[in-house]
Every structure is written in structure tokens, then in C-alpha cells.
Amino acid sequence: MLKRFLVLILIVSMMIVGLPENVRAEEGASAVSTEEAPKAPAEKAPEAAPAEKAPQNESNESPQNPKETPVPKETPVPKGTPVPEETPVPKETPVPEGTPVPEGTPVPEGTPVPEETPVPEGTPVPEGTPVPEGTPVPEGTPNPEETPSPEETPLPIPELGDYEGWMADASIQPTGYLTGTLEELVKALGDREGIITLITEEVCVLPNTKLDDLKKVVFLPDERVFDEKDKPKVCLSQTDPRLPATTAEPVGEEGQPETVNVYVWVIREEKPPVDPTKEPEDPGEMNIIVGTENYAPGLWSNLEPSFMLSGIPEGTQGYSYAAIAYDERFIPLSGNTYVSRDEGMYTLRFAILDPVGDVVSLSARYELMLDFTPPEYVQVNLTGTTTFEVLSEDALSGLDAYSVDAGVSWVPADPEGKPYQHAAAQGTKFPLGTILARDVAGNIAQYATDFEIPAPEPPISWGGGGGGGSEENKPNPHASDDDPDDAIYNTLALLEISQEPMHQLTIGEETLDLTLELDTAEGVDKSTLPEAVFTAELTRWASAIDAHEEQDSEETEEEPNTLVLTAQVGHFPGEYTYLWQFNGTVYRMLMNSGIEYLVLQVGENITAISTAGFTGGMEYTRLKAGGVSTRKFEYSVWTTSDALDPARMEMRMEVEVEEEVYPLTSDTAQPMYYYDVYTGPTEMMDVTFGQYQYNREEAEA
């Protein structure tokens, strides 16, 4: 058996060594199949039939180089040695390396495929001869297919950049093109014909240009920016497309536009359909940009803030914006605008989401403090004959201020929530919408109805004769300086007013803080003049109407309601000025005694003051609410006349309180101002209080 095995190995080796020579001798002939190759030596070895059972890995021991003869590792066994029957024979005979195999001939499993024969460096390759893959081509060898044709040389095109458009221009060397704004390109083109290619998606403006000036210019969209599938089109108009349709261009005196501009922009008529099976293209890096409107960082507000988002390139598919509220939940947006309508204190952020929903870009935090609800209520309580309190609450932004004059002026609310205290004359009415409360965010609530401080009791009438008045009708001294401000001042014995000239007002046994001084006198030495004096007289203002409501119709005409103080004017050659001084106690006592108006007369002119109250303003209210007594308000009234012009009358007023001096005028925007104070001739008392100035203006008109 061993002998047969060795013989078989020898036969196979001879076949492998001799096969390449047969192939060279029969070049061009068909290659034999792998089953026919071993037939020639089979006659010398009849025992070769069992060779089919030889081990398959025997073929792998064949030499890879056909020129080298393999040397058996064992000594050959003499001829005739039997080969064991159980020795397997390879099922397929391998084809030696280098043997050509005809196309279509099956190659047995395990047969090595010969590699391409490399072409020696420098060997010329005939045109049209295919070069096997992997064959090195000598450097410098021309390839006919890659040789550019002169007719196919592309025109110069600039790279995309920060400009509006470009146009080809052979005079621009070495580039061959010109870039810039649309206005620059049109100017460079002049009267020549040309093509301008737009790359911007913004609206371009050509100032001082008409459409007729652009007849020789062709505008095209750059296909690198505007996909032809979108059907882009360049539009030209003398109306700005960014303005609302209802907004008209500004016109001059003759109805023509003040400026003539041409607006150029590119529109997309149709967007390409989205292929759901196609993977979206990566648009590159994105950064979210947030624009705001009505956003007040760190402040309470009652306006809804709007946030305008940008950062997703136009035409990008699948990306969207989202709002992130309270740093907890994402709110996907269908557009690029978000309006916050939730009350309270919270944060907002905004993000760009990719098609999967992942965050691509995230904005900074926006701190919101929103309150759209007015204060919960407004309550008014009477606390004295001339004072009342206003209180309110606001659960969100907190209470900010109160107003009792319909919002003309505001008094800050107490930080500890104490009610606001306000003083006004008896009988004062506050119509609906006058008493207000405002929260920190700016929301306003109003008292639900009218409010009125009760009017004083009818004045005491002292009749003459019949044994005189009783003991209970005798006047009592007024409140002392240490009495609270809301004390009720006792009435005065008005019938005991002296008819004699006086320097300081005296009524009965009461001396009041009201005096008269000569302040200036043109051409006169004041030191040589006696002390200024005045007389007092009770009278009734015709058709008496106080600053707030009509007098009770039951009062008789004989009852006086006006105290007139007349200065005893000396003989002055020209202009002169008298100074009247009094404090808040005086007009309060007069009001409680039934005197509604105090009249200061100099010559034929008067200054009339309502005793129900004539001072207002935010600073006045602040002082009164802070506990400053009425008696601490020291008033000065200067009345100026002219001996050469008796009709001339000028008045100036100021008040001093807490060592501060406040000029008083009728300007309600001032910290303090006066109201219900009128200056004019004595005829002013013949008409309803406060109406004479209106009638005089009507007459002059």
C-alpha cells in the first residue's frame, strides 16, 4: 500500500511539472478540463483508479511557482508497493498557477486564481488596450479620456460669500467677474446690457431708480442658492414688499412718492415635494437667534411678551423650533413665533430640534414675571368727618399705588399693606372711576361705586333781639395746636365781626392767623407808611355753587356764605403788591362756620378761594397721609395792582410746609397745585362761582 501511495505522488508531481510546457506548445488551444489532465500517465499506473479517494489537502502542497519541482519529504518506495485502499483521493485536481481558463469553464473549489501580470514600468500601452486593475501607470502617461476640450472651459463663477450678486466682466482681471451689492453692480453696468445673478434671499433696494432704467439688465437667481425645483423667479417692484398691504408709500406735495426706489428679490413659486424615504441632508451647524417684543427682564409686566425665533436655514426640511417652559417641558412650535400668556414667575428657553426631535441649538434663559389680573378689590372706609381710607390687595405682583383723582396722580402703597389715608373737604364727591388701586404689573382696579364725604351740618344762625342767644349757642375756642388734625373746629361768631380796619383777622373773641402786609410799592418808601390793614364783610355769592355740588335749595338768600376782606389801599403812583398770609386752620374754621368762599380784595379786583379745599397734588397727598397737620400749611398770596391801570390784576401763591416751599399754580402736573382759586373783577361774584372766566372768554371770542 505504501508503495502505491508513493507512486501516485510521483505521477502527480510529474504532471504538475510538465503541464506548463504543454500549454505553451498548444497556445491558443482550448484548455483541458481538470478531470482529463491526469489520463496520460494513468496507463503506467493501473493502480491510479483509487486515487480519487486521496486526501483533499494534498493539492495544497503543490508548489506555487511552476518552475520549481517539489521535493518529496520522504524516500520513494519501490515500485509495486501497494497503496492502502482507505487512503482518500482528492475529488478535484488543482489547476497549476498560470494556466489560462476559458471563459465559462467552472473552476474547482479551492483552485487558486492567477493574479494579473503587471506591465513593466515604461512599457507603452496601445490606445484602446485595457489596463488591468491595479497595474501601475507611469507618471506622465496621457489619458485621452481626461484631456479637456477648449470648448468645455467653464466661465468664471465666484464663490458664494457676503454679497448680493455678481456678474461676468472680462475687464476684471484675473477673476473675470465682479461681486458686490445690487446697487454697485447696476452702477458698474451703466448703460450696457448685462446679466446680474442674485445670491441673496433678502430684498435689495435700488434707490432713486425707475423700472425703465433696468430694461437692459437681466436678473437671474443663482442656481447654487435657489434650487431650480423651487422654480425661483426674480421680482422687481417700486413698492416695498416688506410693508403691509395697507401701508402706502410716503408722498410729496403733488401726490408723487417722495423717493422712487426699485425693490428686487427672489421668490420660490413651488417647494419640492418631501420624500419621506429620503434621509434629510445635514444643513450644517445651526445657532438659534431670539428676538423679543414686550419682554421686560426682571420686572413685573401686564403685557404678553412675544419671541421671534430664527436660525433654521430656509428650505431645510424636518427641523423645527420649540419652547421650553419652566425648564421642564418642550412645547413644539408650528411656526417661529411664541407668545407667552401664562401668569407668574417662570423661565423660558427656546431650541432648534432636528427631525428626530433632538436639540440642535439652545437659547439662553428668559426670566418672565407676568401678571394680567387687576387687584382683587378696592375698599373705601370713612375714618373721620374729612378723612377716609382706601385699601386693596393683589396676590401676584403686589400692590403698587392708590389714586383718588382718576389716575392723574398716584400715592405709593404702604409696603406693610396698611390702608392709604386721604383727607378732603366735607361734601366732596368722588365719582365712579375716581378711586383706583394699581398693582406692580400696571393692572388697575376701581372702587365699584361713587363715594362722598358727608356734608357739614347747616350753619348756626344767630338771630338779633329777643333777649339775645342762649348759652348753648355761644362759640367755643377752636382746637388747640396739640389736637389731632381731624378734630372738628368749632364755629365762629360770624355776627361779631368788627367793622373796624384790622391788620389780623379777628372774629368775636377769636384772633385768626390771617394778616396783610404791603410787600412792594413803586416810588414809595414802605418804612414811612403805616401798617397795612383791611376790613371784613359777610355777603352771599350769587347763585352759590361750591367746587363740588349745588347748595341746598332750602337755604334762604339772606344767609351769608362769603367773607370778603378788603385791603385799605393807600395812594400809590404806580404798581403795588399786597401779601396775604394764613394757614390751613383759617379756612377750615371758616368752612365749619358756613363760609364757603374767602375773598381777598385789592381795589376793584378780587381773588376768591374755596374753603372746602383748594390744594392738591401727589406731594400734598403724601404729606397729609404721612400725618402732617393742616395748620402746618402756611399759605402766602401776593396780589398785584397798578394805579395807572386799575383793571390790571395778578396773583401769585405758594405754601410752606415742613420747611419746604412749594409754588402753587393751576398746573396739575406739579407736586402741589391749586384748584378752585379764581382772580378777576368784583363782577365775578355776580355769576356762579368758577364760571366767570369761562363767560369772559366767551365774550371776548
XYZ file of C-alpha atoms in Angstrom:
701
model
C 0.000 0.000 0.000
C 2.753 2.428 0.885
C 4.428 1.748 -2.446
C 1.293 2.590 -4.389
C 0.880 5.803 -2.457
C 4.397 6.945 -3.240
C 3.988 6.106 -6.919
C 0.837 8.146 -7.074
C 2.595 11.142 -5.548
C 5.377 10.853 -8.107
C 2.918 10.720 -11.019
C 1.055 13.774 -9.818
C 4.296 15.700 -9.391
C 5.377 14.897 -12.954
C 2.047 16.049 -14.282
C 2.357 19.377 -12.464
C 5.904 19.995 -13.732
C 5.124 19.159 -17.347
C 1.808 20.923 -17.713
C 3.068 24.448 -18.430
C 5.187 23.280 -21.356
C 2.181 21.625 -22.966
C 0.248 24.820 -22.562
C 2.977 26.874 -24.259
C 3.198 24.384 -27.078
C -0.520 24.486 -27.720
C -1.047 28.261 -27.324
C -4.457 29.324 -28.433
C -5.966 25.844 -27.960
C -8.775 25.162 -25.579
C -7.689 24.310 -22.082
C -8.475 20.805 -20.894
C -10.719 20.171 -18.009
C -9.274 19.267 -14.699
C -10.713 15.735 -14.965
C -8.866 14.937 -18.244
C -5.443 16.179 -17.167
C -4.322 13.027 -15.319
C -5.361 10.499 -18.118
C -1.963 10.348 -19.920
C 0.096 8.872 -17.078
C -2.765 6.642 -15.959
C -1.503 3.735 -18.281
C 1.737 3.421 -16.368
C -0.022 3.093 -13.085
C -3.116 0.906 -13.234
C -3.499 1.394 -9.535
C -4.285 5.073 -10.061
C -8.045 4.468 -10.045
C -8.353 4.602 -6.307
C -6.609 7.980 -6.397
C -9.994 9.620 -6.193
C -10.009 8.835 -2.503
C -6.760 10.699 -1.857
C -6.934 13.418 0.846
C -8.176 16.736 -0.446
C -5.459 18.761 1.223
C -2.846 17.023 -0.933
C -3.435 19.590 -3.669
C -2.491 22.402 -1.325
C 1.042 21.002 -1.131
C 1.623 21.773 -4.839
C 4.315 24.406 -5.417
C 3.008 27.882 -6.272
C 5.792 28.516 -8.775
C 5.513 26.119 -11.763
C 9.239 26.405 -12.474
C 10.208 24.752 -9.193
C 9.852 20.998 -8.715
C 8.666 19.995 -5.280
C 10.967 17.616 -3.386
C 9.194 14.802 -1.536
C 9.874 14.870 2.130
C 10.096 11.009 2.278
C 12.234 8.489 0.353
C 10.349 6.958 -2.608
C 9.017 3.456 -2.101
C 9.979 0.813 -4.704
C 7.567 0.255 -7.485
C 4.860 -2.231 -6.717
C 4.339 -1.197 -3.133
C 0.604 -1.441 -2.567
C -1.318 1.726 -1.751
C -3.792 1.450 1.107
C -7.357 1.345 -0.124
C -8.587 3.586 2.677
C -6.365 6.453 1.529
C -8.722 9.176 0.181
C -8.143 10.595 -3.271
C -8.738 14.311 -3.998
C -12.074 14.875 -5.682
C -10.685 17.603 -7.989
C -7.266 18.111 -9.415
C -5.992 21.667 -8.921
C -5.050 23.717 -11.964
C -1.463 24.966 -11.784
C -0.967 28.708 -11.362
C -0.686 30.490 -14.688
C -2.853 28.097 -16.694
C -5.463 30.091 -18.655
C -9.025 29.003 -18.048
C -11.543 29.603 -20.862
C -14.426 31.909 -20.061
C -17.318 29.957 -18.689
C -15.199 26.975 -17.589
C -16.047 26.117 -13.980
C -13.147 26.445 -11.640
C -12.979 23.671 -8.996
C -13.359 24.734 -5.404
C -10.001 25.602 -3.891
C -8.270 26.317 -7.218
C -6.058 29.443 -6.897
C -6.901 32.231 -9.350
C -3.787 33.620 -11.068
C -3.057 37.324 -10.431
C -2.887 39.885 -13.252
C 0.521 40.031 -14.883
C 1.939 43.506 -14.131
C 3.014 45.679 -17.039
C 6.670 46.645 -16.701
C 7.252 50.315 -15.999
C 7.886 52.252 -19.148
C 6.116 49.770 -21.485
C 3.845 51.716 -23.820
C 0.217 50.741 -23.769
C -1.528 50.873 -27.177
C -4.569 53.118 -27.346
C -7.700 51.188 -26.537
C -5.850 48.389 -24.749
C -7.495 47.841 -21.367
C -5.124 48.073 -18.477
C -5.826 45.508 -15.747
C -6.919 46.911 -12.437
C -4.003 47.552 -10.166
C -1.469 47.953 -12.986
C 0.745 50.978 -12.241
C 0.626 53.647 -14.925
C 3.909 55.510 -15.462
C 3.801 59.143 -14.373
C 3.130 61.481 -17.244
C 1.265 58.923 -19.368
C -1.593 60.829 -21.052
C -5.145 59.606 -20.737
C -7.191 60.539 -23.803
C -10.471 60.496 -21.862
C -9.292 63.158 -19.340
C -7.920 65.662 -21.824
C -10.162 68.819 -21.553
C -11.596 70.259 -24.717
C -11.143 74.011 -25.268
C -14.902 74.327 -25.952
C -15.777 72.915 -22.474
C -13.808 75.507 -20.419
C -16.342 76.859 -17.806
C -16.994 80.555 -17.325
C -15.542 82.052 -14.116
C -18.020 81.860 -11.226
C -17.254 83.445 -7.863
C -17.541 81.522 -4.653
C -20.592 82.239 -2.507
C -19.886 84.961 0.010
C -21.168 88.048 1.771
C -22.509 89.934 -1.247
C -25.858 90.331 -3.006
C -24.975 89.307 -6.545
C -22.360 89.010 -9.251
C -21.909 89.405 -12.997
C -19.343 88.259 -15.544
C -16.986 91.019 -16.638
C -13.956 90.226 -18.768
C -12.398 93.581 -17.886
C -11.991 92.451 -14.273
C -8.732 90.525 -14.220
C -7.709 87.952 -13.250
C -11.126 86.814 -11.905
C -13.324 87.738 -14.865
C -16.282 88.646 -12.645
C -17.493 91.407 -10.330
C -19.286 90.948 -6.972
C -20.991 93.403 -4.626
C -24.331 94.928 -3.735
C -27.009 95.154 -6.376
C -26.675 98.930 -6.431
C -22.907 98.656 -7.086
C -23.406 96.138 -9.899
C -26.057 98.253 -11.639
C -23.825 101.319 -11.440
C -20.867 99.349 -12.833
C -23.016 98.116 -15.712
C -24.076 101.622 -16.681
C -25.974 101.749 -19.992
C -24.622 98.387 -21.149
C -26.621 95.215 -21.424
C -25.740 92.555 -18.890
C -26.796 89.706 -16.666
C -26.716 90.047 -12.885
C -27.026 86.863 -10.830
C -28.538 87.177 -7.336
C -27.415 85.035 -4.412
C -29.183 86.866 -1.559
C -32.591 85.927 -0.220
C -33.154 89.440 1.152
C -34.938 92.308 -0.596
C -32.431 94.501 -2.435
C -33.086 98.229 -2.845
C -32.004 100.359 -5.800
C -32.505 103.947 -4.587
C -33.532 106.715 -6.958
C -34.170 104.216 -9.730
C -37.118 103.568 -12.037
C -38.110 100.322 -13.703
C -37.394 101.855 -17.106
C -33.759 102.286 -16.065
C -33.353 98.488 -15.863
C -34.609 97.473 -19.321
C -31.127 96.340 -20.436
C -30.460 94.300 -17.312
C -31.425 90.641 -16.894
C -31.671 89.389 -13.303
C -31.261 85.664 -12.642
C -31.292 83.638 -9.403
C -28.069 81.739 -8.660
C -28.829 78.027 -9.005
C -26.371 77.249 -6.234
C -28.626 79.101 -3.772
C -32.051 78.721 -5.374
C -32.857 75.167 -6.423
C -34.463 75.045 -9.842
C -37.018 72.588 -8.430
C -38.395 75.501 -6.400
C -38.964 77.464 -9.620
C -37.279 80.631 -8.357
C -38.191 83.900 -10.022
C -36.744 87.414 -9.697
C -39.321 90.107 -8.907
C -38.955 93.862 -9.491
C -41.316 96.424 -7.972
C -41.426 100.053 -6.909
C -43.404 99.027 -3.798
C -41.546 97.602 -0.828
C -42.826 94.004 -0.412
C -41.861 94.085 3.267
C -44.533 96.690 4.081
C -48.120 95.650 4.920
C -50.551 95.824 2.060
C -52.394 98.729 3.702
C -49.245 100.837 4.139
C -48.845 103.475 1.449
C -45.559 104.909 0.267
C -44.918 108.455 1.606
C -45.969 111.068 -0.931
C -44.939 114.645 -1.546
C -47.000 117.744 -2.080
C -48.094 116.795 -5.606
C -49.114 113.255 -4.677
C -45.955 111.672 -6.079
C -43.749 109.407 -3.958
C -41.047 111.342 -2.108
C -38.424 108.830 -3.291
C -38.502 106.452 -6.260
C -36.888 103.105 -5.471
C -36.851 99.715 -7.163
C -37.030 96.625 -4.954
C -35.538 93.375 -6.289
C -35.958 89.982 -4.660
C -36.272 86.278 -5.468
C -39.379 84.225 -4.758
C -39.909 80.493 -4.871
C -43.089 79.574 -6.664
C -43.152 75.987 -5.571
C -41.362 73.931 -2.957
C -40.113 70.486 -3.932
C -42.090 67.566 -2.504
C -40.616 65.912 0.542
C -39.596 62.298 0.048
C -40.275 60.538 3.366
C -37.941 57.673 2.440
C -35.036 60.003 1.717
C -32.614 60.731 4.516
C -32.605 64.526 5.177
C -29.438 66.335 4.269
C -27.315 67.738 7.056
C -27.786 71.530 6.899
C -24.653 72.130 8.918
C -24.267 73.973 12.195
C -27.289 75.942 13.412
C -27.494 78.666 16.074
C -30.854 79.826 17.369
C -31.480 83.601 17.414
C -34.281 85.059 19.576
C -35.906 88.455 19.015
C -38.220 89.849 21.712
C -41.135 92.247 21.983
C -42.762 93.429 25.244
C -40.172 91.492 27.236
C -39.151 93.248 30.473
C -36.395 91.244 32.182
C -36.550 91.367 35.961
C -39.781 93.435 36.042
C -43.438 92.638 36.527
C -45.430 93.264 33.369
C -49.045 93.028 32.213
C -48.096 92.791 28.523
C -47.838 89.470 26.697
C -44.213 89.065 25.542
C -43.527 87.761 22.037
C -40.432 85.842 20.961
C -39.424 85.647 17.278
C -37.107 82.718 16.501
C -34.668 82.227 13.627
C -31.664 80.072 12.834
C -33.057 77.282 10.622
C -31.850 77.846 7.045
C -34.677 78.399 4.600
C -35.686 75.252 2.771
C -34.321 72.902 5.435
C -36.715 70.005 5.901
C -37.623 68.316 9.170
C -36.216 70.911 11.601
C -38.478 72.908 13.924
C -38.495 75.299 16.869
C -39.622 74.533 20.410
C -40.204 76.477 23.618
C -39.036 75.053 26.933
C -41.201 76.262 29.838
C -40.093 76.042 33.464
C -37.006 74.085 32.268
C -39.298 71.063 32.326
C -41.395 70.586 29.225
C -40.885 71.108 25.498
C -43.605 72.887 23.550
C -43.194 72.203 19.784
C -43.990 75.235 17.623
C -45.610 75.103 14.210
C -44.012 78.432 13.254
C -41.241 80.661 14.505
C -43.156 82.879 16.980
C -44.095 82.183 20.586
C -46.367 84.395 22.738
C -46.323 83.738 26.479
C -49.738 84.032 28.138
C -49.141 82.231 31.445
C -49.132 84.340 34.619
C -46.487 84.039 37.309
C -42.707 83.911 37.603
C -41.017 81.327 35.385
C -38.304 80.806 32.808
C -38.422 80.207 29.082
C -35.824 78.805 26.703
C -36.010 78.077 23.018
C -34.437 75.362 20.911
C -33.990 74.076 17.369
C -34.993 70.422 17.037
C -33.790 68.068 14.307
C -36.170 65.630 12.530
C -35.684 63.083 15.314
C -36.511 65.654 18.000
C -33.004 66.110 19.339
C -31.812 69.548 20.389
C -29.525 71.155 17.816
C -29.211 74.616 19.397
C -30.393 76.043 22.727
C -31.031 79.691 23.669
C -30.318 81.493 26.925
C -32.953 81.603 29.674
C -35.598 84.334 29.725
C -36.952 85.255 33.170
C -40.659 86.143 32.969
C -42.763 87.952 35.602
C -46.285 88.263 34.200
C -49.468 89.462 35.914
C -52.570 90.136 33.817
C -55.073 90.284 36.721
C -56.083 93.589 38.424
C -56.087 93.886 42.237
C -58.751 91.749 43.871
C -60.874 94.585 45.284
C -60.889 98.284 46.255
C -62.469 99.186 49.595
C -63.163 102.693 50.981
C -63.929 103.429 54.646
C -64.770 106.792 56.199
C -62.436 107.403 59.156
C -63.425 110.977 60.137
C -65.522 113.887 59.072
C -62.963 114.790 56.409
C -60.826 111.660 56.053
C -61.230 108.202 54.591
C -59.013 105.199 53.896
C -58.536 103.119 50.763
C -57.286 99.534 50.879
C -56.773 96.775 48.344
C -54.864 93.528 47.767
C -53.055 91.841 44.877
C -51.904 88.256 45.303
C -49.443 88.060 42.404
C -47.309 91.121 41.688
C -48.406 93.019 44.814
C -49.975 96.418 45.355
C -48.152 99.442 43.956
C -50.156 102.671 44.392
C -53.503 104.390 45.014
C -55.198 107.289 43.240
C -58.231 109.395 44.174
C -58.204 111.618 41.084
C -58.820 109.053 38.318
C -55.118 108.329 37.852
C -53.865 111.892 37.465
C -51.596 111.325 40.450
C -50.603 108.212 42.404
C -49.557 107.664 46.024
C -47.288 104.670 46.719
C -48.911 101.843 48.669
C -47.595 101.011 52.122
C -45.068 98.122 51.925
C -46.674 96.535 55.003
C -50.155 96.680 53.475
C -51.590 99.475 55.619
C -54.539 101.388 54.081
C -53.991 104.689 52.334
C -55.362 107.679 54.264
C -56.827 110.621 52.354
C -58.301 113.932 53.523
C -60.832 116.058 51.674
C -63.464 118.639 52.448
C -66.882 117.687 53.737
C -69.346 117.180 50.947
C -66.651 116.181 48.458
C -67.824 113.618 45.937
C -65.633 111.007 44.236
C -67.445 109.681 41.143
C -67.121 106.145 39.857
C -63.658 105.632 38.335
C -62.009 108.205 40.595
C -60.715 105.958 43.411
C -58.256 103.437 41.979
C -55.715 100.812 43.061
C -52.822 99.690 40.855
C -50.615 96.612 41.165
C -46.893 96.422 40.399
C -47.511 94.997 36.937
C -49.693 98.001 35.988
C -53.180 96.464 36.271
C -55.802 98.856 37.707
C -58.939 98.179 39.733
C -61.533 100.813 40.692
C -63.921 101.366 43.559
C -67.248 99.886 42.498
C -69.403 102.965 43.067
C -69.402 106.688 43.889
C -68.086 107.851 47.233
C -68.973 111.043 49.148
C -67.716 112.602 52.366
C -70.832 113.711 54.261
C -71.585 117.423 54.020
C -71.400 119.566 57.196
C -74.431 120.389 59.254
C -76.243 123.639 58.293
C -74.522 126.686 59.836
C -75.841 128.114 63.082
C -77.969 131.212 62.606
C -77.698 133.937 65.275
C -80.835 135.997 65.432
C -80.949 139.526 66.914
C -83.178 140.842 69.743
C -85.494 138.870 71.959
C -83.106 138.688 74.858
C -80.085 137.513 72.849
C -78.881 133.988 72.206
C -78.824 131.153 74.703
C -75.731 129.820 76.436
C -75.514 126.770 74.160
C -75.183 128.963 71.102
C -72.087 130.735 72.323
C -68.981 129.879 70.297
C -66.213 127.841 71.901
C -62.489 128.255 71.342
C -61.163 126.298 68.374
C -58.922 123.239 68.749
C -55.502 123.780 70.266
C -52.260 123.080 68.443
C -51.907 119.647 70.004
C -55.310 118.473 68.803
C -55.330 115.807 66.053
C -55.714 117.049 62.504
C -59.139 115.529 62.049
C -60.582 117.435 65.042
C -63.774 119.310 64.290
C -63.063 123.029 64.593
C -65.823 124.888 66.349
C -67.789 127.538 64.575
C -67.135 131.254 64.776
C -69.472 134.006 65.949
C -69.749 135.493 62.492
C -72.131 138.276 63.568
C -69.428 139.612 65.882
C -67.076 140.520 63.050
C -65.739 144.005 63.653
C -66.343 146.673 61.079
C -63.138 148.440 62.001
C -59.959 148.085 59.880
C -57.686 145.344 61.167
C -54.188 144.029 60.454
C -55.034 140.487 61.635
C -58.422 138.806 61.193
C -60.486 138.851 64.384
C -63.988 137.380 64.711
C -65.582 137.885 68.069
C -63.037 136.881 70.657
C -61.060 134.731 68.162
C -57.910 136.082 66.553
C -57.064 134.016 63.470
C -53.724 133.574 61.740
C -54.544 135.759 58.745
C -52.586 139.014 58.189
C -51.973 141.625 55.494
C -48.682 143.282 54.562
C -47.639 145.776 51.891
C -44.975 143.865 50.014
C -43.885 146.419 47.376
C -44.972 149.861 46.234
C -43.464 151.584 43.257
C -41.982 155.005 44.098
C -42.826 154.753 47.830
C -40.681 154.153 50.911
C -42.570 151.465 52.833
C -40.909 152.383 56.098
C -42.769 155.690 56.102
C -46.160 154.020 55.666
C -48.436 152.765 58.432
C -49.212 149.060 58.926
C -51.397 147.573 56.199
C -54.999 146.971 57.249
C -58.223 145.529 55.804
C -61.914 145.393 56.592
C -64.148 142.305 56.811
C -67.677 141.899 55.461
C -70.101 138.984 55.183
C -72.045 138.621 51.953
C -73.526 135.999 49.690
C -72.100 134.791 46.408
C -74.805 134.949 43.763
C -76.148 131.521 42.649
C -73.684 129.953 45.078
C -72.199 126.706 43.826
C -69.212 125.277 45.619
C -66.465 123.324 43.917
C -68.364 120.042 44.015
C -72.150 120.352 44.356
C -75.026 122.825 44.323
C -76.073 124.415 47.605
C -79.110 123.142 49.374
C -82.091 124.890 47.803
C -83.761 125.240 51.205
C -81.226 127.867 52.350
C -82.521 131.383 52.258
C -80.932 134.166 50.281
C -80.197 136.173 53.448
C -77.722 133.676 54.858
C -74.148 134.775 54.078
C -71.689 132.287 52.622
C -68.774 134.537 51.677
C -66.257 136.504 53.756
C -64.752 139.469 51.866
C -61.517 141.016 53.185
C -60.794 144.376 51.519
C -57.332 145.973 51.740
C -57.282 149.664 52.577
C -55.152 150.788 49.647
C -53.029 153.878 50.046
C -52.295 156.463 47.387
C -49.619 154.876 45.195
C -48.303 156.424 41.983
C -47.794 153.116 40.176
C -47.626 149.353 40.728
C -48.056 147.897 44.213
C -48.361 144.435 45.744
C -50.080 143.244 48.925
C -49.182 139.998 50.709
C -51.916 137.946 52.419
C -50.723 135.181 54.787
C -52.790 132.491 56.547
C -52.585 128.805 57.468
C -54.894 125.840 56.914
C -56.659 126.391 60.237
C -58.253 129.614 58.996
C -60.136 128.258 56.018
C -61.104 125.123 57.965
C -62.748 127.190 60.688
C -64.465 129.384 58.120
C -65.814 126.311 56.336
C -67.163 124.849 59.592
C -68.863 128.188 60.256
C -70.727 128.104 56.941
C -68.339 130.303 54.969
C -67.820 128.684 51.575
C -65.614 131.315 49.935
C -62.849 133.601 51.173
C -62.417 136.714 49.018
C -59.261 138.858 49.130
C -59.997 142.237 47.524
C -57.465 144.894 46.424
C -59.017 147.832 44.608
C -61.628 146.633 42.124
C -60.117 143.150 41.770
C -60.569 140.047 43.878
C -59.008 136.612 44.485
C -61.637 134.036 45.502
C -60.719 130.813 47.347
C -62.968 127.845 48.160
C -62.796 126.962 51.874
C -63.741 123.345 51.080
C -60.156 122.860 49.924
C -58.008 124.311 47.193
C -54.666 122.403 47.367
C -53.935 119.163 45.536
C -51.084 117.124 44.123
C -49.105 113.975 44.846
C -46.784 115.692 47.313
C -49.713 117.268 49.165
C -51.394 113.885 49.482
C -48.165 112.245 50.608
C -47.707 114.811 53.395
C -51.288 114.601 54.540
C -51.237 110.811 54.504
C -48.000 110.947 56.481
C -49.739 112.795 59.305
C -48.765 116.422 58.614
C -51.385 118.696 60.205
C -53.423 121.162 58.167
C -52.312 124.001 60.443
C -48.702 123.438 59.324
C -49.542 124.526 55.780
C -48.625 128.240 55.671
C -50.069 129.993 52.600
C -48.866 133.257 51.009
C -50.914 135.092 48.375
C -49.461 138.104 46.508
C -51.958 140.339 44.708
C -50.544 142.994 42.364
C -52.414 146.028 41.017
C -51.469 149.226 39.229
C -52.723 152.733 39.978
C -52.258 153.630 36.309
C -54.154 150.541 35.151
C -56.953 149.725 37.624
C -58.071 146.702 35.594
C -54.714 145.020 35.989
C -54.702 142.141 38.481
C -52.019 139.498 39.026
C -51.910 136.810 41.678
C -49.119 134.530 42.881
C -49.413 131.832 45.561
C -47.100 129.465 47.458
C -47.257 127.215 50.512
C -44.585 126.400 53.080
C -44.747 123.090 54.967
C -42.093 121.111 56.811
C -39.537 123.823 55.948
C -40.148 123.314 52.232
C -41.667 125.946 49.936
C -43.906 124.840 47.053
C -45.055 127.341 44.366
C -48.737 126.802 43.568
C -50.213 127.141 40.104
C -53.121 125.562 38.253
C -50.739 123.063 36.577
C -51.905 119.672 37.871
C -48.635 118.037 36.798
C -46.788 119.793 39.639
C -46.135 118.129 43.025
C -48.594 120.645 44.508
C -51.103 122.828 42.699
C -54.186 124.885 43.476
C -57.735 124.457 42.247
C -60.972 126.412 42.868
C -58.970 129.654 43.087
C -60.072 132.465 40.758
C -58.888 136.046 40.100
C -60.899 138.786 38.414
C -63.001 141.943 38.905
C -65.608 142.258 41.613
C -68.289 141.498 38.984
C -67.100 137.898 39.219
C -69.328 137.492 42.292
C -72.412 138.163 40.198
C -72.176 134.763 38.471
C -71.834 131.223 39.716
C -68.542 130.530 41.464
C -65.904 129.397 38.995
C -67.899 130.324 35.903
C -66.846 133.921 35.327
C -63.619 133.155 33.476
C -65.497 130.912 31.067
C -68.089 133.639 30.369
C -65.386 136.299 29.893
C -63.554 134.166 27.334
C -66.814 133.536 25.526
C -67.496 137.286 25.397
C -64.025 138.062 24.059
C -64.437 135.422 21.376
